[in-house]
PDB file of N, CA and C in Angstrom:
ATOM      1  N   UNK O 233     208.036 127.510 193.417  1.00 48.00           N
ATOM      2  CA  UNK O 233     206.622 127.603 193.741  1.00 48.00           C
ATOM      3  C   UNK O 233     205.858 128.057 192.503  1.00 48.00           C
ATOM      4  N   UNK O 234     205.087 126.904 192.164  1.00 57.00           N
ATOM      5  CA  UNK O 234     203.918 127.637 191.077  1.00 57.00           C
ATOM      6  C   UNK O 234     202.481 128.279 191.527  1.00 57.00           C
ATOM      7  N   UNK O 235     202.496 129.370 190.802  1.00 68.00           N
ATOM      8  CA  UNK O 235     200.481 130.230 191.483  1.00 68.00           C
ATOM      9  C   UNK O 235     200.080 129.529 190.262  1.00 68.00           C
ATOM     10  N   UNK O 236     198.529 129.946 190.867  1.00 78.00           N
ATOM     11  CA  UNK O 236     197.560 129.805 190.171  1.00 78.00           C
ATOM     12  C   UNK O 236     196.937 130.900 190.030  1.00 78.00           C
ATOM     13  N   UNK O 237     197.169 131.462 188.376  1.00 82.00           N
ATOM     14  CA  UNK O 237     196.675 132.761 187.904  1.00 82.00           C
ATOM     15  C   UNK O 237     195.709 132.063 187.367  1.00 82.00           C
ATOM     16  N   UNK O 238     194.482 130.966 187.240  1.00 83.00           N
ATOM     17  CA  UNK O 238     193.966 131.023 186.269  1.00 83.00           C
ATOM     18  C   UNK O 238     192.482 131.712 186.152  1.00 83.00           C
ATOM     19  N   UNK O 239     192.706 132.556 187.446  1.00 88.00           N
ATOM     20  CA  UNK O 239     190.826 133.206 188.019  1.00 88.00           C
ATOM     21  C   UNK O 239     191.114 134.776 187.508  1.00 88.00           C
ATOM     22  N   UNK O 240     192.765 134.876 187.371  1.00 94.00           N
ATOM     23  CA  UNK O 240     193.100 136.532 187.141  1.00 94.00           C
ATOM     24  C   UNK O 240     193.252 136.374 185.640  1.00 94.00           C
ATOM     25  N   UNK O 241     193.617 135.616 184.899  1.00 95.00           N
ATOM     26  CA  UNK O 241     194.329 136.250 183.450  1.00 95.00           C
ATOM     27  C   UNK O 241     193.565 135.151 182.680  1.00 95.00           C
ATOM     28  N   UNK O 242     193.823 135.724 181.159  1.00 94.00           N
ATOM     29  CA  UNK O 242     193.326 135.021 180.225  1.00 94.00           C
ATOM     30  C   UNK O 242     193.872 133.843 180.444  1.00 94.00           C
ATOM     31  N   UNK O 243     193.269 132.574 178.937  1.00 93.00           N
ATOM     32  CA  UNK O 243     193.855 131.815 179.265  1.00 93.00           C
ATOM     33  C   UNK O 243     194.988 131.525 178.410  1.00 93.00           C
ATOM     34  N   UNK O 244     195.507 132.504 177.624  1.00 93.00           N
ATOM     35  CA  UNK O 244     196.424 132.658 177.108  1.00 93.00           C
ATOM     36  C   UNK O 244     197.805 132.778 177.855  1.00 93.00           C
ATOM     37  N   UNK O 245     197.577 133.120 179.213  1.00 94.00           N
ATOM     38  CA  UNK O 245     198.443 133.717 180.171  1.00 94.00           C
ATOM     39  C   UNK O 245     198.287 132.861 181.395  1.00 94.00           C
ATOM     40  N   UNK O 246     198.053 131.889 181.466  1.00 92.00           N
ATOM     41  CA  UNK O 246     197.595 130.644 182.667  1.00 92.00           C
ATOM     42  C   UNK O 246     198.751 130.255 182.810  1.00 92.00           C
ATOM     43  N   UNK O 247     199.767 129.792 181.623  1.00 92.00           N
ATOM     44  CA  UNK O 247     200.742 129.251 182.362  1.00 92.00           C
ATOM     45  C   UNK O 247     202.331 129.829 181.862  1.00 92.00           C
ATOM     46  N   UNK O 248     202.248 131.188 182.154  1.00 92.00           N
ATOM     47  CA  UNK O 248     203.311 131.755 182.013  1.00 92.00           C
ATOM     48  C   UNK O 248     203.595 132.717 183.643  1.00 92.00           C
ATOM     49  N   UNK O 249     205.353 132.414 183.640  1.00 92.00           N
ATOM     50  CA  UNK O 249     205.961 132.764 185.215  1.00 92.00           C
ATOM     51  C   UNK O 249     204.782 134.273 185.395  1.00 92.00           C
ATOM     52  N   UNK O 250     205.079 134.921 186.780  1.00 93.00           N
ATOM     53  CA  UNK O 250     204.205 135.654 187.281  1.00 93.00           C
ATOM     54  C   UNK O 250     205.008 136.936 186.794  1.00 93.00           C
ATOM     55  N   UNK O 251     206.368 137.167 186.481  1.00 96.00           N
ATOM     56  CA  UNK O 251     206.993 138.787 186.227  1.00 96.00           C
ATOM     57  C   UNK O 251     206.627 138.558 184.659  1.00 96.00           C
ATOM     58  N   UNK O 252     206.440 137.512 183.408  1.00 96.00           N
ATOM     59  CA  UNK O 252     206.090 137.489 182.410  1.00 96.00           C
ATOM     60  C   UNK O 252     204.695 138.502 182.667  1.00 96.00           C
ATOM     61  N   UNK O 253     203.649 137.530 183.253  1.00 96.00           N
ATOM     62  CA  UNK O 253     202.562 138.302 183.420  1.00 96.00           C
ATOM     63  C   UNK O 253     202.021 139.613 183.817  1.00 96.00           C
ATOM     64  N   UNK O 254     203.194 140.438 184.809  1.00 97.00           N
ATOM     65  CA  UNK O 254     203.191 141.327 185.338  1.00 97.00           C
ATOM     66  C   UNK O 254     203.506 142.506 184.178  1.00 97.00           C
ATOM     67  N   UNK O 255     204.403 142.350 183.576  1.00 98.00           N
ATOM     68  CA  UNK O 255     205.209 142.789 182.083  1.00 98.00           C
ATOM     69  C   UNK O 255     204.332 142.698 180.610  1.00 98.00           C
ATOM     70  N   UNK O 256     203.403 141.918 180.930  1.00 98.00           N
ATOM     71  CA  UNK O 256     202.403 142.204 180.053  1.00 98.00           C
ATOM     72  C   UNK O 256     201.283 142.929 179.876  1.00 98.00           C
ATOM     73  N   UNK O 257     200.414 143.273 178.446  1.00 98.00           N
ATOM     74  CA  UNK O 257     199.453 144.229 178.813  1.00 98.00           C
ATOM     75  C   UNK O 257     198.295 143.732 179.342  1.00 98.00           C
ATOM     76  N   UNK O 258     197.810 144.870 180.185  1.00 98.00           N
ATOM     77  CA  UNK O 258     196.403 144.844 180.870  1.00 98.00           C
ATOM     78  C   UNK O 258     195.356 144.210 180.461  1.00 98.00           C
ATOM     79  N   UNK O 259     194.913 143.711 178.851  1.00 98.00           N
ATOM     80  CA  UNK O 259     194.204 143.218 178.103  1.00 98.00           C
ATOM     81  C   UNK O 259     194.588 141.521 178.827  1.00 98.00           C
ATOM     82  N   UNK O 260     195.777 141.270 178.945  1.00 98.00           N
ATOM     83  CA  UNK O 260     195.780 139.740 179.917  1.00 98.00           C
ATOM     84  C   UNK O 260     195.190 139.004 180.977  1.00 98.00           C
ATOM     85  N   UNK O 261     194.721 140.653 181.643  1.00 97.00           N
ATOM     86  CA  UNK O 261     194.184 140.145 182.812  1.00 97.00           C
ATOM     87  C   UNK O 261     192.419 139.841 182.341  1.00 97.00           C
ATOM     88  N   UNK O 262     192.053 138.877 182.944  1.00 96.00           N
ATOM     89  CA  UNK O 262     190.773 138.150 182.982  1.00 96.00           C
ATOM     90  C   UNK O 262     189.689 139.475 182.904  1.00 96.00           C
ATOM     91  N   UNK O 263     188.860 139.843 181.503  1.00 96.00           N
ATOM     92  CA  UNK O 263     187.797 140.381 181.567  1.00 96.00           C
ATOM     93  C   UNK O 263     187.860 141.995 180.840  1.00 96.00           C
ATOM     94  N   UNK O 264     189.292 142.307 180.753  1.00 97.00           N
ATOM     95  CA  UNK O 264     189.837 143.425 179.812  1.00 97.00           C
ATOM     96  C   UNK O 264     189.904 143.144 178.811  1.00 97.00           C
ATOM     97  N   UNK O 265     190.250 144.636 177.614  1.00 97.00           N
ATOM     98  CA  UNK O 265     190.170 143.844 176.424  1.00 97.00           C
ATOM     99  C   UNK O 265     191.143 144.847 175.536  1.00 97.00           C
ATOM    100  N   UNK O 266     192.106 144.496 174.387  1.00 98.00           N
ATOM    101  CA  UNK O 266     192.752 145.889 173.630  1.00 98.00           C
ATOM    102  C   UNK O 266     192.296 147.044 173.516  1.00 98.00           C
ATOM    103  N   UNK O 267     190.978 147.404 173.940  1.00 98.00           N
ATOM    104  CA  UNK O 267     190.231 148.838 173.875  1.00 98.00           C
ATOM    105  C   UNK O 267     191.093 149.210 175.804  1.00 98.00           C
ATOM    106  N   UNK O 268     190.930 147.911 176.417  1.00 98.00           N
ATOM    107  CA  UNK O 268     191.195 148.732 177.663  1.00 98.00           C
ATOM    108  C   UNK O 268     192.793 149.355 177.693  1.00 98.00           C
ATOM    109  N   UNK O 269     193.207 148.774 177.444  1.00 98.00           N
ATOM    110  CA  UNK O 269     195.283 148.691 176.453  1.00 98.00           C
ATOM    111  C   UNK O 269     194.878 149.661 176.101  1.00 98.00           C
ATOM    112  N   UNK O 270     194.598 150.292 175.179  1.00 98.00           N
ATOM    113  CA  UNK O 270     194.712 151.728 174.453  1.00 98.00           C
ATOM    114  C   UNK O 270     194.021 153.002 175.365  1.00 98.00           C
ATOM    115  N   UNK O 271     193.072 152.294 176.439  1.00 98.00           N
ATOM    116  CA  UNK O 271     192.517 154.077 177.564  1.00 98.00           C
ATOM    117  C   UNK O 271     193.055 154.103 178.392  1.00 98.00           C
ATOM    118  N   UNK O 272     194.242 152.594 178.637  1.00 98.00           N
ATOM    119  CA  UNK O 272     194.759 152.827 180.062  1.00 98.00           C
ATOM    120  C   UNK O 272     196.261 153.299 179.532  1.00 98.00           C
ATOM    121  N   UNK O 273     196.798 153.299 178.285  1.00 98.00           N
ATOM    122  CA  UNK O 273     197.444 153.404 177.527  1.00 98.00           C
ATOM    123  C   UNK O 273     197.882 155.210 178.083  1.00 98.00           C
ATOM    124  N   UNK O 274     196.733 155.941 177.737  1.00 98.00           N
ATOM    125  CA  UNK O 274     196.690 156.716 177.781  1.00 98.00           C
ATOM    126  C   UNK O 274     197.077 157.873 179.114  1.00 98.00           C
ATOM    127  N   UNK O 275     196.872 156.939 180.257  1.00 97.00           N
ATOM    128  CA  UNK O 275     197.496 157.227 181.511  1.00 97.00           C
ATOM    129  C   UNK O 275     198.663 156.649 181.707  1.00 97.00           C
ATOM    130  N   UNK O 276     199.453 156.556 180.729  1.00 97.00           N
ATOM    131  CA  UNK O 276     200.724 155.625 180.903  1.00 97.00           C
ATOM    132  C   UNK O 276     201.044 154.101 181.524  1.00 97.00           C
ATOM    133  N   UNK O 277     199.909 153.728 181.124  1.00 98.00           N
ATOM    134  CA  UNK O 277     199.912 152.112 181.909  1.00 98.00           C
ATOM    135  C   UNK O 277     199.537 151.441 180.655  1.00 98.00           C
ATOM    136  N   UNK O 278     200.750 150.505 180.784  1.00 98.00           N
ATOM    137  CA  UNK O 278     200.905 149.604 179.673  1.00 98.00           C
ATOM    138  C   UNK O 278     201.365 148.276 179.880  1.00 98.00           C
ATOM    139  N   UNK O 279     201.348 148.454 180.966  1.00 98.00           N
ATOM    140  CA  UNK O 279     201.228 147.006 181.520  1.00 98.00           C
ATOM    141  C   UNK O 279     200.819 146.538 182.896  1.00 98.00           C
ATOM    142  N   UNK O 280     200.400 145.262 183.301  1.00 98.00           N
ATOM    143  CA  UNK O 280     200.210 144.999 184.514  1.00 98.00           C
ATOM    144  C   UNK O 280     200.993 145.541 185.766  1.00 98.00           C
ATOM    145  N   UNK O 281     202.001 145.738 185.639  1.00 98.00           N
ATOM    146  CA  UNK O 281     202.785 145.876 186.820  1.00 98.00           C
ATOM    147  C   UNK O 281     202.496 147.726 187.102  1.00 98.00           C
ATOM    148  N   UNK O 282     202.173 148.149 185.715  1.00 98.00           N
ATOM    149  CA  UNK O 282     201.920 149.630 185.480  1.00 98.00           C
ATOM    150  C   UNK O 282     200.938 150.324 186.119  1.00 98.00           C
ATOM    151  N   UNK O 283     199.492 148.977 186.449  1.00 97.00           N
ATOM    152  CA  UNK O 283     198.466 149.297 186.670  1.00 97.00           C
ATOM    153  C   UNK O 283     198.691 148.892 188.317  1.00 97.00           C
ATOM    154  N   UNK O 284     199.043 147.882 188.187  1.00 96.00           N
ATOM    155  CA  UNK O 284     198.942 147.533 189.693  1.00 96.00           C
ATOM    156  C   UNK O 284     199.996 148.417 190.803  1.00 96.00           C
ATOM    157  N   UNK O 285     200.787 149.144 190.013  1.00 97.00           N
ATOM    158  CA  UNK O 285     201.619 150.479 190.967  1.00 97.00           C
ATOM    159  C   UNK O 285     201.026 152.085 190.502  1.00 97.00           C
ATOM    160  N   UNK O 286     199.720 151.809 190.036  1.00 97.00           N
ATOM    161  CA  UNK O 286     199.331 153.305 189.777  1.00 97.00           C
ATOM    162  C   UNK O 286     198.932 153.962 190.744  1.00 97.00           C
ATOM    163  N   UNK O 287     199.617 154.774 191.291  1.00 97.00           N
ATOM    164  CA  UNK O 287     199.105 155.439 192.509  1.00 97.00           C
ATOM    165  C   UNK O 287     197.711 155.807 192.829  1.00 97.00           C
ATOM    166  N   UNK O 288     196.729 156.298 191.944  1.00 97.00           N
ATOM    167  CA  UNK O 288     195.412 156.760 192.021  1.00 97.00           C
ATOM    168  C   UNK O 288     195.015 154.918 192.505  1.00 97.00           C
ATOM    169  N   UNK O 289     195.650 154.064 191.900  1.00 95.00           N
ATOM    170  CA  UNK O 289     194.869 153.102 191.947  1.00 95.00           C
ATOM    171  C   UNK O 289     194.911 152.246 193.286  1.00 95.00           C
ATOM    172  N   UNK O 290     195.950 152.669 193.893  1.00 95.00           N
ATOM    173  CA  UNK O 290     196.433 152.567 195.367  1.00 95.00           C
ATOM    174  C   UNK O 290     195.702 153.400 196.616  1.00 95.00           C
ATOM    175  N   UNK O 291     195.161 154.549 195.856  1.00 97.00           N
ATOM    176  CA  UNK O 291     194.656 155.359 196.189  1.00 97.00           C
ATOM    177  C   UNK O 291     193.054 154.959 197.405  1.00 97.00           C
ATOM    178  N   UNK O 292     192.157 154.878 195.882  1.00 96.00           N
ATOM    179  CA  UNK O 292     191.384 153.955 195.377  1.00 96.00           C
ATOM    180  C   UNK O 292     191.231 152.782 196.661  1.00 96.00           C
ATOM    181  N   UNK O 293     191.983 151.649 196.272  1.00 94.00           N
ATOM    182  CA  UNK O 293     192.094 150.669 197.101  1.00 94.00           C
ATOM    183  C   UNK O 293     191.858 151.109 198.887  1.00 94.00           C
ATOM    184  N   UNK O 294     193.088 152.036 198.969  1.00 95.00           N
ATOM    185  CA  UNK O 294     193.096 152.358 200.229  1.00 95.00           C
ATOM    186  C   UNK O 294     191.834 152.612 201.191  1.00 95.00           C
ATOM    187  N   UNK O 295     191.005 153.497 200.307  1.00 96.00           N
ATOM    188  CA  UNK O 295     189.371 154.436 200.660  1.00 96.00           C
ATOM    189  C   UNK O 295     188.850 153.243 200.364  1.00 96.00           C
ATOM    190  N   UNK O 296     188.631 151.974 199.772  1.00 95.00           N
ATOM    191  CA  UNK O 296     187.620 150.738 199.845  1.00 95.00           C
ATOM    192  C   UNK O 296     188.101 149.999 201.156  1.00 95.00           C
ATOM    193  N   UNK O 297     189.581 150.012 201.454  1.00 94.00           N
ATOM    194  CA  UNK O 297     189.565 149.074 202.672  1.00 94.00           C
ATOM    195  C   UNK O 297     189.218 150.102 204.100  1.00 94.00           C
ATOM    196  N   UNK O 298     189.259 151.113 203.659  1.00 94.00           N
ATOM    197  CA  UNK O 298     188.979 152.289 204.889  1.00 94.00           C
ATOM    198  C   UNK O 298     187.445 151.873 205.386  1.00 94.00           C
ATOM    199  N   UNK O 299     186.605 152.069 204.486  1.00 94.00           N
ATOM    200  CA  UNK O 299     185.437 151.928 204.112  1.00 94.00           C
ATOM    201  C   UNK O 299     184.492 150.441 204.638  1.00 94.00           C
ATOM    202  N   UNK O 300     185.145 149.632 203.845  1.00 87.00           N
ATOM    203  CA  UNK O 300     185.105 148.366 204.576  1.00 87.00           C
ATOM    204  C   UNK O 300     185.540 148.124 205.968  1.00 87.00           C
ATOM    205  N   UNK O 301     186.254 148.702 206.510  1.00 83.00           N
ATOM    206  CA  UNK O 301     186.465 148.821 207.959  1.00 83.00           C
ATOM    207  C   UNK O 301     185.320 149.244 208.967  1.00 83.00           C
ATOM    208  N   UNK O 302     184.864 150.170 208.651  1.00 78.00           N
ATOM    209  CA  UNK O 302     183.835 150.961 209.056  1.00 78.00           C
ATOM    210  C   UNK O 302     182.460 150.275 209.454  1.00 78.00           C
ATOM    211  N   UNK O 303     182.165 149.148 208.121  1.00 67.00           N
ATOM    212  CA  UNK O 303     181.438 148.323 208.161  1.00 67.00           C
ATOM    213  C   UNK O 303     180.900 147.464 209.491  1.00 67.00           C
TER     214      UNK O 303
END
């Protein structure tokens, strides 16, 4: 099965498997940039898979779909 990353990641990263992409840095994803790599750097996320299991960021998510519920 092939996705279609091409709305999430650069287009440097359009057609590479999805754990490539996951394993890469945050600057890949569509709209970040090496400044964001070096502040997210800094919270120990250095890569996609880093960011997308950051707990605060799960956190986060959780209180927007709470929220949106409510709606």
């Amino acid at each position: 099965m092939s996705l279609n990353l091409n709305k999430l990641v650069d287009k440097a990263w359009e057609d590479k498997g999805i754990n490539e992409v996951l394993d890469a840095p945050p600057s890949a994803l569509e709209g970040l940039t090496k400044k964001h790599d070096e502040l997210l750097a800094e919270l120990k996320i250095k890569t996609i898979r880093d960011l997308g299991n950051w707990k605060y960021a799960a956190k986060a998510h959780a209180l927007v779909q709470l929220a949106d519920g409510e709606s």
